[in-house]
Coordinates of C-alpha atoms in Angstrom, one line a residue:
X1 CA -3.5 -15.3 10.6
X2 CA -2.5 -11.9 11.9
X3 CA -1.5 -8.8 10.3
X4 CA 2.2 -9.2 11.9
X5 CA 2.6 -12.7 10.5
X6 CA 5.5 -12.9 8.3
X7 CA 4.9 -13.5 4.5
X8 CA 7.0 -13.7 1.5
X9 CA 8.4 -10.5 0.4
X10 CA 8.6 -11.3 -3.3
X11 CA 5.4 -9.4 -4.3
X12 CA 6.6 -6.3 -2.6
X13 CA 10.0 -6.4 -4.1
X14 CA 8.5 -6.9 -7.7
X15 CA 6.1 -4.0 -6.9
X16 CA 8.9 -1.5 -6.2
X17 CA 10.7 -2.4 -9.4
X18 CA 7.7 -2.4 -11.6
X19 CA 6.6 1.0 -10.1
X20 CA 10.2 2.3 -10.8
X21 CA 9.8 1.1 -14.5
X22 CA 6.4 2.8 -14.9
X23 CA 7.8 6.0 -13.2
X24 CA 10.9 6.0 -15.8
X25 CA 8.4 5.5 -18.7
X26 CA 6.0 8.3 -17.5
X27 CA 9.0 10.6 -17.0
X28 CA 10.6 9.9 -20.3
X29 CA 7.2 10.1 -22.0
X30 CA 6.4 13.5 -20.5
X31 CA 9.6 15.1 -21.8
X32 CA 9.4 13.4 -25.2
X33 CA 5.8 14.6 -26.0
X34 CA 7.1 18.1 -25.4
X35 CA 4.9 18.6 -22.1
X36 CA 7.7 20.2 -20.2
X37 CA 7.5 23.2 -22.7
X38 CA 3.7 23.0 -23.0
X39 CA 3.0 23.0 -19.2
X40 CA 5.8 25.0 -17.7
X41 CA 7.6 27.3 -20.4
X42 CA 4.6 28.5 -22.6
X43 CA 2.0 29.7 -19.9
X44 CA 2.4 33.0 -18.5
X45 CA 0.1 32.2 -15.6
X46 CA -0.5 29.2 -13.4
X47 CA -3.3 28.1 -11.2
X48 CA -2.2 27.4 -7.8
X49 CA -3.2 25.0 -5.1
X50 CA -4.1 26.7 -1.8
X51 CA -0.8 27.3 0.1
X52 CA 1.4 26.5 -2.8
X53 CA 1.6 29.7 -4.6
X54 CA 5.4 29.5 -4.2
X55 CA 5.8 26.5 -6.3
X56 CA 6.9 27.8 -9.7
X57 CA 8.8 26.3 -12.7
X58 CA 12.6 26.6 -12.5
X59 CA 14.0 29.2 -14.8
X60 CA 16.0 28.5 -17.9
X61 CA 16.2 24.8 -18.6
X62 CA 15.6 24.0 -14.9
X63 CA 12.5 22.0 -15.6
X64 CA 14.4 19.7 -18.0
X65 CA 17.1 19.0 -15.3
X66 CA 14.2 18.5 -12.9
X67 CA 12.9 15.6 -14.9
X68 CA 16.3 14.3 -15.5
X69 CA 16.8 13.9 -11.9
X70 CA 13.5 12.1 -11.7
X71 CA 14.6 9.6 -14.5
X72 CA 17.8 8.9 -12.3
X73 CA 15.7 8.3 -9.3
X74 CA 13.3 6.1 -11.1
X75 CA 16.5 3.9 -12.5
X76 CA 17.6 3.8 -8.9
X77 CA 14.1 2.3 -7.9
X78 CA 14.5 -0.4 -10.6
X79 CA 17.9 -1.4 -9.5
X80 CA 17.0 -1.3 -5.9
X81 CA 19.8 1.3 -5.0
X82 CA 18.8 3.4 -2.1
X83 CA 15.1 2.5 -3.0
X84 CA 13.5 4.2 -0.2
X85 CA 15.3 7.5 -0.7
X86 CA 14.7 7.1 -4.5
X87 CA 10.9 6.7 -3.9
X88 CA 10.8 9.7 -1.5
X89 CA 13.0 11.9 -3.7
X90 CA 11.1 11.0 -6.9
X91 CA 7.8 11.7 -5.1
X92 CA 8.9 15.0 -3.8
X93 CA 10.0 16.1 -7.3
X94 CA 7.0 14.7 -9.1
X95 CA 4.8 16.6 -6.6
X96 CA 6.7 19.7 -7.1
X97 CA 6.2 19.6 -10.9
X98 CA 2.5 18.9 -10.6
X99 CA 1.9 21.5 -7.9
X100 CA 2.9 24.2 -10.3
X101 CA -0.4 24.3 -12.0
X102 CA -3.8 22.5 -10.9
X103 CA -4.8 22.6 -14.7
X104 CA -2.6 19.4 -15.0
X105 CA -4.3 17.6 -12.3
X106 CA -5.0 13.9 -13.1
X107 CA -5.9 11.1 -10.7
X108 CA -3.0 8.8 -11.5
X109 CA -0.6 11.7 -10.9
X110 CA -2.0 11.8 -7.4
X111 CA -1.7 7.9 -7.1
X112 CA 2.1 8.2 -8.0
X113 CA 2.6 10.7 -5.3
X114 CA 0.6 8.4 -2.8
X115 CA 2.6 5.2 -3.8
X116 CA 6.0 7.2 -3.5
X117 CA 4.9 8.2 0.0
X118 CA 4.1 4.6 0.9
X119 CA 7.2 3.1 -0.7
X120 CA 9.5 5.6 1.3
X121 CA 8.1 4.2 4.6
X122 CA 7.8 0.4 3.5
X123 CA 10.8 -2.0 3.5
X124 CA 12.6 -2.6 0.3
X125 CA 13.3 -6.3 0.0
X126 CA 15.8 -7.7 -2.4
X127 CA 14.6 -10.1 -5.3
X128 CA 17.9 -12.1 -5.4
X129 CA 17.8 -13.0 -1.7
X130 CA 14.4 -14.1 -0.4
X131 CA 13.0 -12.6 2.9
X132 CA 9.8 -11.9 4.6
X133 CA 7.8 -8.8 5.6
X134 CA 4.8 -8.6 8.0
X135 CA 1.6 -9.3 6.2
X136 CA 0.4 -5.6 6.9
X137 CA 3.1 -4.3 4.5
X138 CA 1.4 -6.2 1.5
X139 CA -2.1 -5.0 2.8
X140 CA -1.1 -1.4 2.7
X141 CA -0.2 -1.6 -0.9
X142 CA -3.3 -3.5 -1.6
X143 CA -5.4 -0.9 0.4
X144 CA -3.9 2.0 -1.8
X145 CA -4.6 0.4 -5.1
X146 CA -8.0 -1.0 -3.9
X147 CA -9.3 2.5 -2.8
X148 CA -8.7 3.8 -6.3
X149 CA -11.1 1.1 -7.5
X150 CA -13.7 1.2 -4.7
X151 CA -14.2 5.0 -4.7
X152 CA -14.1 5.1 -8.5
X153 CA -17.0 2.7 -8.4
X154 CA -18.9 4.6 -5.6
X155 CA -18.4 7.9 -7.8
X156 CA -20.4 6.3 -10.5
X157 CA -23.4 5.6 -8.5
X158 CA -25.2 8.7 -9.8
X159 CA -28.4 9.3 -11.8
X160 CA -26.6 10.4 -14.9
X161 CA -24.2 7.2 -15.0
X162 CA -26.7 4.6 -14.3
X163 CA -30.2 6.0 -15.7
X164 CA -29.2 7.9 -18.6
X165 CA -25.8 6.3 -19.4
X166 CA -24.1 9.7 -19.5
X167 CA -21.3 10.5 -20.1
X168 CA -20.6 7.1 -21.5
X169 CA -23.1 7.7 -24.6
X170 CA -21.0 10.7 -25.5
X171 CA -17.8 8.9 -25.2
X172 CA -18.8 5.8 -27.1
X173 CA -20.4 7.8 -30.0
X174 CA -17.1 9.8 -30.4
X175 CA -15.4 6.1 -31.0
X176 CA -17.6 4.9 -33.7
X177 CA -14.6 4.2 -35.7
X178 CA -13.2 1.9 -33.2
X179 CA -12.0 -1.4 -35.0
X180 CA -14.6 -4.2 -34.9
X181 CA -16.7 -2.8 -32.1
X182 CA -17.2 0.8 -33.2
X183 CA -20.5 0.1 -35.0
X184 CA -21.8 -1.1 -31.8
X185 CA -21.1 1.9 -29.8
X186 CA -23.9 4.0 -31.5
X187 CA -26.7 1.4 -30.8
X188 CA -29.3 2.0 -28.3
X189 CA -28.6 0.2 -25.0
X190 CA -24.9 -0.3 -25.4
X191 CA -23.9 2.7 -23.5
X192 CA -26.1 1.4 -20.5
X193 CA -24.5 -2.0 -20.6
X194 CA -21.0 -0.4 -20.6
X195 CA -21.8 2.0 -18.0
X196 CA -23.2 -0.6 -15.6
X197 CA -20.3 -3.0 -16.4
X198 CA -17.8 -0.1 -15.5
X199 CA -19.5 0.5 -12.3
X200 CA -19.7 -3.1 -11.2
X201 CA -16.2 -3.8 -12.3
X202 CA -14.9 -1.0 -10.0
X203 CA -16.9 -2.3 -7.1
X204 CA -16.3 -5.8 -7.6
X205 CA -12.8 -6.2 -8.8
X206 CA -11.0 -6.0 -5.4
X207 CA -13.0 -8.6 -3.6
X208 CA -12.6 -10.9 -6.7
X209 CA -8.9 -10.3 -6.7
X210 CA -8.7 -11.1 -3.1
X211 CA -10.7 -14.4 -3.4
X212 CA -8.4 -17.2 -4.4
X213 CA -11.0 -19.0 -6.6
X214 CA -11.8 -16.1 -8.7
X215 CA -8.5 -14.3 -8.6
X216 CA -7.0 -15.6 -12.0
X217 CA -10.3 -14.8 -13.8
X218 CA -10.4 -11.4 -12.1
X219 CA -6.9 -10.3 -13.1
X220 CA -7.5 -11.4 -16.8
X221 CA -10.7 -9.3 -16.6
X222 CA -8.7 -6.4 -15.2
X223 CA -6.3 -6.6 -18.0
X224 CA -9.0 -6.6 -20.7
X225 CA -10.8 -3.7 -19.1
X226 CA -7.6 -1.4 -18.8
X227 CA -6.3 -2.4 -22.3
X228 CA -9.9 -1.3 -23.8
X229 CA -10.1 1.9 -21.7
X230 CA -6.4 2.6 -22.8
X231 CA -7.5 2.2 -26.6
X232 CA -10.7 4.1 -26.2
X233 CA -9.9 7.2 -23.9
X234 CA -7.0 9.4 -23.7
X235 CA -5.9 8.2 -20.1
X236 CA -2.2 8.2 -20.3
X237 CA -0.4 6.0 -18.0
X238 CA -3.3 5.3 -15.8
X239 CA -4.4 1.9 -17.2
X240 CA -0.8 0.4 -17.3
X241 CA -0.2 1.8 -13.9
X242 CA -3.3 -0.1 -12.5
X243 CA -2.5 -3.3 -14.5
X244 CA 1.0 -3.4 -13.0
X245 CA 0.1 -2.4 -9.5
X246 CA -2.8 -4.8 -9.1
X247 CA -0.2 -7.6 -9.2
X248 CA 0.1 -6.8 -5.5
X249 CA -3.2 -8.7 -5.1
X250 CA -1.5 -12.0 -6.2
X251 CA -0.1 -14.3 -3.4
X252 CA 3.0 -12.7 -1.7
X253 CA 5.2 -15.4 -3.2
X254 CA 4.0 -15.4 -6.7
X255 CA 7.2 -14.2 -8.3
X256 CA 9.1 -17.3 -6.9
X257 CA 6.3 -19.5 -7.8
X258 CA 6.7 -18.1 -11.4
X259 CA 10.3 -18.9 -11.3
X260 CA 9.9 -22.2 -9.6
X261 CA 12.0 -21.2 -6.6
X262 CA 10.1 -22.4 -3.4
X263 CA 11.6 -21.8 0.0
X264 CA 10.2 -22.5 3.5
X265 CA 9.2 -19.0 5.2
X266 CA 10.9 -20.1 8.4
X267 CA 14.4 -20.0 6.6
X268 CA 13.8 -16.6 5.4
X269 CA 15.2 -13.3 7.2
X270 CA 12.7 -10.7 8.0
X271 CA 12.7 -7.0 7.3
X272 CA 13.4 -4.5 10.2
X273 CA 10.8 -1.9 10.5
X274 CA 10.8 0.9 13.1
X275 CA 7.7 0.9 15.4
X276 CA 6.6 4.3 14.2
X277 CA 6.0 3.2 10.8
X278 CA 2.9 1.2 11.1
X279 CA 1.1 4.0 13.1
X280 CA 2.1 6.6 10.5
X281 CA 0.7 4.3 7.9
X282 CA -2.4 3.6 9.8
X283 CA -3.2 7.3 10.0
X284 CA -2.3 7.8 6.3
X285 CA -4.7 5.0 5.2
X286 CA -7.4 6.8 7.5
X287 CA -7.0 9.9 5.8
X288 CA -7.1 8.2 2.4
X289 CA -10.6 6.9 3.5
X290 CA -11.8 10.3 4.6
X291 CA -10.6 12.5 1.8
X292 CA -12.8 11.0 -0.9
X293 CA -15.9 11.6 1.4
X294 CA -15.2 15.3 2.1
X295 CA -17.4 16.4 -0.7
X296 CA -20.5 15.3 1.3
X297 CA -19.8 18.5 3.5
X298 CA -20.6 20.7 0.6
X299 CA -24.1 21.3 -1.1
X300 CA -24.8 20.3 -4.6
X301 CA -23.4 17.9 -6.9
X302 CA -19.7 17.6 -6.6
X303 CA -19.3 17.1 -10.3
X304 CA -20.9 20.5 -10.9
X305 CA -19.1 22.6 -8.1
X306 CA -15.9 20.5 -7.9
X307 CA -15.6 21.1 -4.2
X308 CA -14.1 18.1 -2.8
X309 CA -13.5 16.7 -6.4
X310 CA -9.8 16.3 -6.5
X311 CA -7.9 13.8 -4.5
X312 CA -11.0 11.7 -4.3
X313 CA -10.7 9.1 -7.2
X314 CA -13.5 10.5 -9.1
X315 CA -12.1 8.6 -12.2
X316 CA -13.9 9.0 -15.6
X317 CA -17.3 10.0 -14.2
X318 CA -18.2 13.2 -16.0
X319 CA -17.8 15.2 -19.3
X320 CA -17.9 18.8 -19.0
X321 CA -17.8 21.7 -21.5
X322 CA -17.6 25.4 -20.6
X323 CA -17.2 29.0 -21.6
X324 CA -16.1 31.8 -19.8
X325 CA -16.0 35.7 -20.5
X326 CA -14.9 38.1 -17.9
X327 CA -16.2 41.6 -17.3
X328 CA -14.1 44.3 -15.5
X329 CA -15.6 47.6 -14.3
X330 CA -14.0 50.6 -12.6
X331 CA -16.6 51.9 -10.0
X332 CA -15.4 55.4 -9.9
X333 CA -15.4 56.0 -13.7
X334 CA -17.9 53.4 -14.9
X335 CA -15.3 52.3 -17.4
X336 CA -15.6 48.7 -18.4
X337 CA -13.9 45.9 -20.4
X338 CA -14.8 42.6 -21.6
X339 CA -11.9 40.1 -21.3
X340 CA -11.4 36.9 -23.1
X341 CA -9.5 34.0 -21.0
X342 CA -7.1 33.6 -23.9
X343 CA -5.6 36.9 -23.4
X344 CA -3.9 35.3 -20.0
X345 CA -4.0 31.5 -20.6
X346 CA -3.0 28.9 -23.0
X347 CA -5.7 27.1 -25.0
X348 CA -5.5 24.0 -22.7
X349 CA -5.6 26.3 -19.6
X350 CA -8.6 27.9 -20.9
X351 CA -10.5 24.7 -21.7
X352 CA -9.7 23.3 -18.3
X353 CA -10.5 26.5 -16.3
X354 CA -13.8 27.0 -18.1
X355 CA -15.6 24.2 -16.1
X356 CA -13.8 24.6 -12.8
X357 CA -15.1 27.2 -10.3
X358 CA -12.0 27.6 -8.4
X359 CA -9.9 28.1 -11.4
X360 CA -12.3 30.6 -12.8
X361 CA -12.2 32.5 -9.4
X362 CA -8.3 32.4 -9.7
X363 CA -8.4 33.8 -13.1
X364 CA -10.7 36.6 -11.9
X365 CA -7.9 37.5 -9.3
X366 CA -5.2 37.4 -12.1
X367 CA -7.3 39.7 -14.2
X368 CA -8.0 42.1 -11.2
X369 CA -4.2 42.3 -10.3
X370 CA -3.4 43.0 -14.0
X371 CA -6.0 45.8 -14.2
X372 CA -4.8 47.4 -11.0
X373 CA -1.1 47.2 -12.5
X374 CA -2.7 49.4 -15.5
X375 CA -3.9 52.0 -13.1
X376 CA -7.7 50.9 -12.7
X377 CA -8.8 51.7 -9.2
X378 CA -10.5 48.9 -7.3
X379 CA -11.6 46.8 -10.3
X380 CA -14.9 44.8 -10.0
X381 CA -14.5 41.5 -12.0
X382 CA -17.7 39.4 -12.7
X383 CA -18.2 36.6 -15.1
X384 CA -20.6 34.9 -17.6
X385 CA -19.7 31.2 -17.1
X386 CA -21.8 28.6 -18.8
X387 CA -21.3 24.9 -18.5
X388 CA -22.8 21.5 -19.8
X389 CA -22.3 18.7 -17.5
X390 CA -22.7 15.1 -19.1
X391 CA -24.7 16.4 -22.2
X392 CA -27.2 18.6 -20.3
X393 CA -28.0 21.9 -21.6
X394 CA -25.7 24.6 -20.7
X395 CA -26.4 26.5 -17.6
X396 CA -24.8 29.3 -15.6
X397 CA -22.1 28.1 -13.3
X398 CA -21.0 31.3 -11.4
X399 CA -23.5 34.2 -10.2
X400 CA -22.9 37.0 -12.7
X401 CA -23.6 39.7 -9.9
X402 CA -20.8 38.5 -7.7
X403 CA -17.4 40.4 -7.8
X404 CA -15.0 37.5 -7.8
X405 CA -12.1 39.9 -7.1
X406 CA -13.3 40.1 -3.6
X407 CA -14.1 36.4 -3.2
X408 CA -11.5 34.0 -1.9
X409 CA -11.0 30.2 -2.2
X410 CA -11.1 28.2 0.9
X411 CA -12.7 25.2 2.6
X412 CA -16.0 26.8 3.1
X413 CA -18.8 26.1 0.6
X414 CA -18.7 28.7 -2.2
X415 CA -21.9 30.6 -2.3
X416 CA -21.0 32.3 -5.7
X417 CA -21.4 28.9 -7.3
X418 CA -25.0 28.6 -8.6
X419 CA -27.1 25.3 -8.2
X420 CA -26.9 23.0 -11.2
X421 CA -30.6 23.0 -12.8
X422 CA -30.1 19.4 -14.1
X423 CA -29.9 18.1 -10.6
X424 CA -33.8 18.2 -10.2
X425 CA -34.0 14.6 -11.5
X426 CA -36.5 11.8 -10.6

């Protein structure tokens, strides 16, 4: 068995269409829930990713046209009409929409962009006419989905998760009214069982799906797990994306076995793939393996500093709550002002910003620019930022003596982020 050996293309064909259906549902759902207005029309300021300050909402009703185009492209993926173009174009439009404001970052948004990139490069086999693809095509999709689980499990190997059952205790206590099981969620020990079960599930599910003898049990457990998390937590489309995408771990010909349409592989035509594609995807998978590890280059707890947190599959590993008050001072006159974030941000932006150091830094720059426009000379901006991580006592997140208006966000460790006092654990 080699990576270039031809295998049935049925699972890849179904994966594309199911992904298109999920993309369509996610797009329609986003518009129907009023989130276009909430995220793109209501805010007066946006938090930018480094190098993407030029990405802004379209004027007028442009964002609605943007999402309408995404819906059309999703339908094209379902119908297998120019499917590689549709995947690439959908991914580009989706990425543009979510690069506008890092406030809205979610792991499954990142996963959708990743899958669009992969599907743009991989062959797009038809369902009605059976064909083959090299085995590595199936494994690229398996790797993309598998990495979410594996790194999600690794991220749970922390003192809080395993030794204090936090933040699971907080989350389960908030669901004490859950039908049938709610009364159990407040009992001592249940949070520990659920925490350890979640960690073991993430780390074990990929090997169990790959092993033929355990595959059926593993996929049934996967469905139960994600349906439960969808019911308990506000995870949006993420559980359904993982349930559908994990079908790629079934045998490559499973759609035709289901339809009872067997055919010998030697009679099937093979997809033509340019020689550069496997090399590009090999580099891509290598980057996917390295990106989640970059937080080890920074001191401190990644859940506290959030340096290296995004794009690393830290799925459901923390509960943070914070508050921020900014102080502006004009050196020459000693005039000073206390500034509430709500003067510049929506309620949702304020809540998300209050626990994320890079967003607090960017808000300090927004405030400094605003005060310069009012005629304040060389404003100094400091903050009182307090955060509670996983139920621990609130502690200062940002050095209150540092002028954030003169600090810049980059790849270096942020010296203005204070250490987390709760890290001194046994």
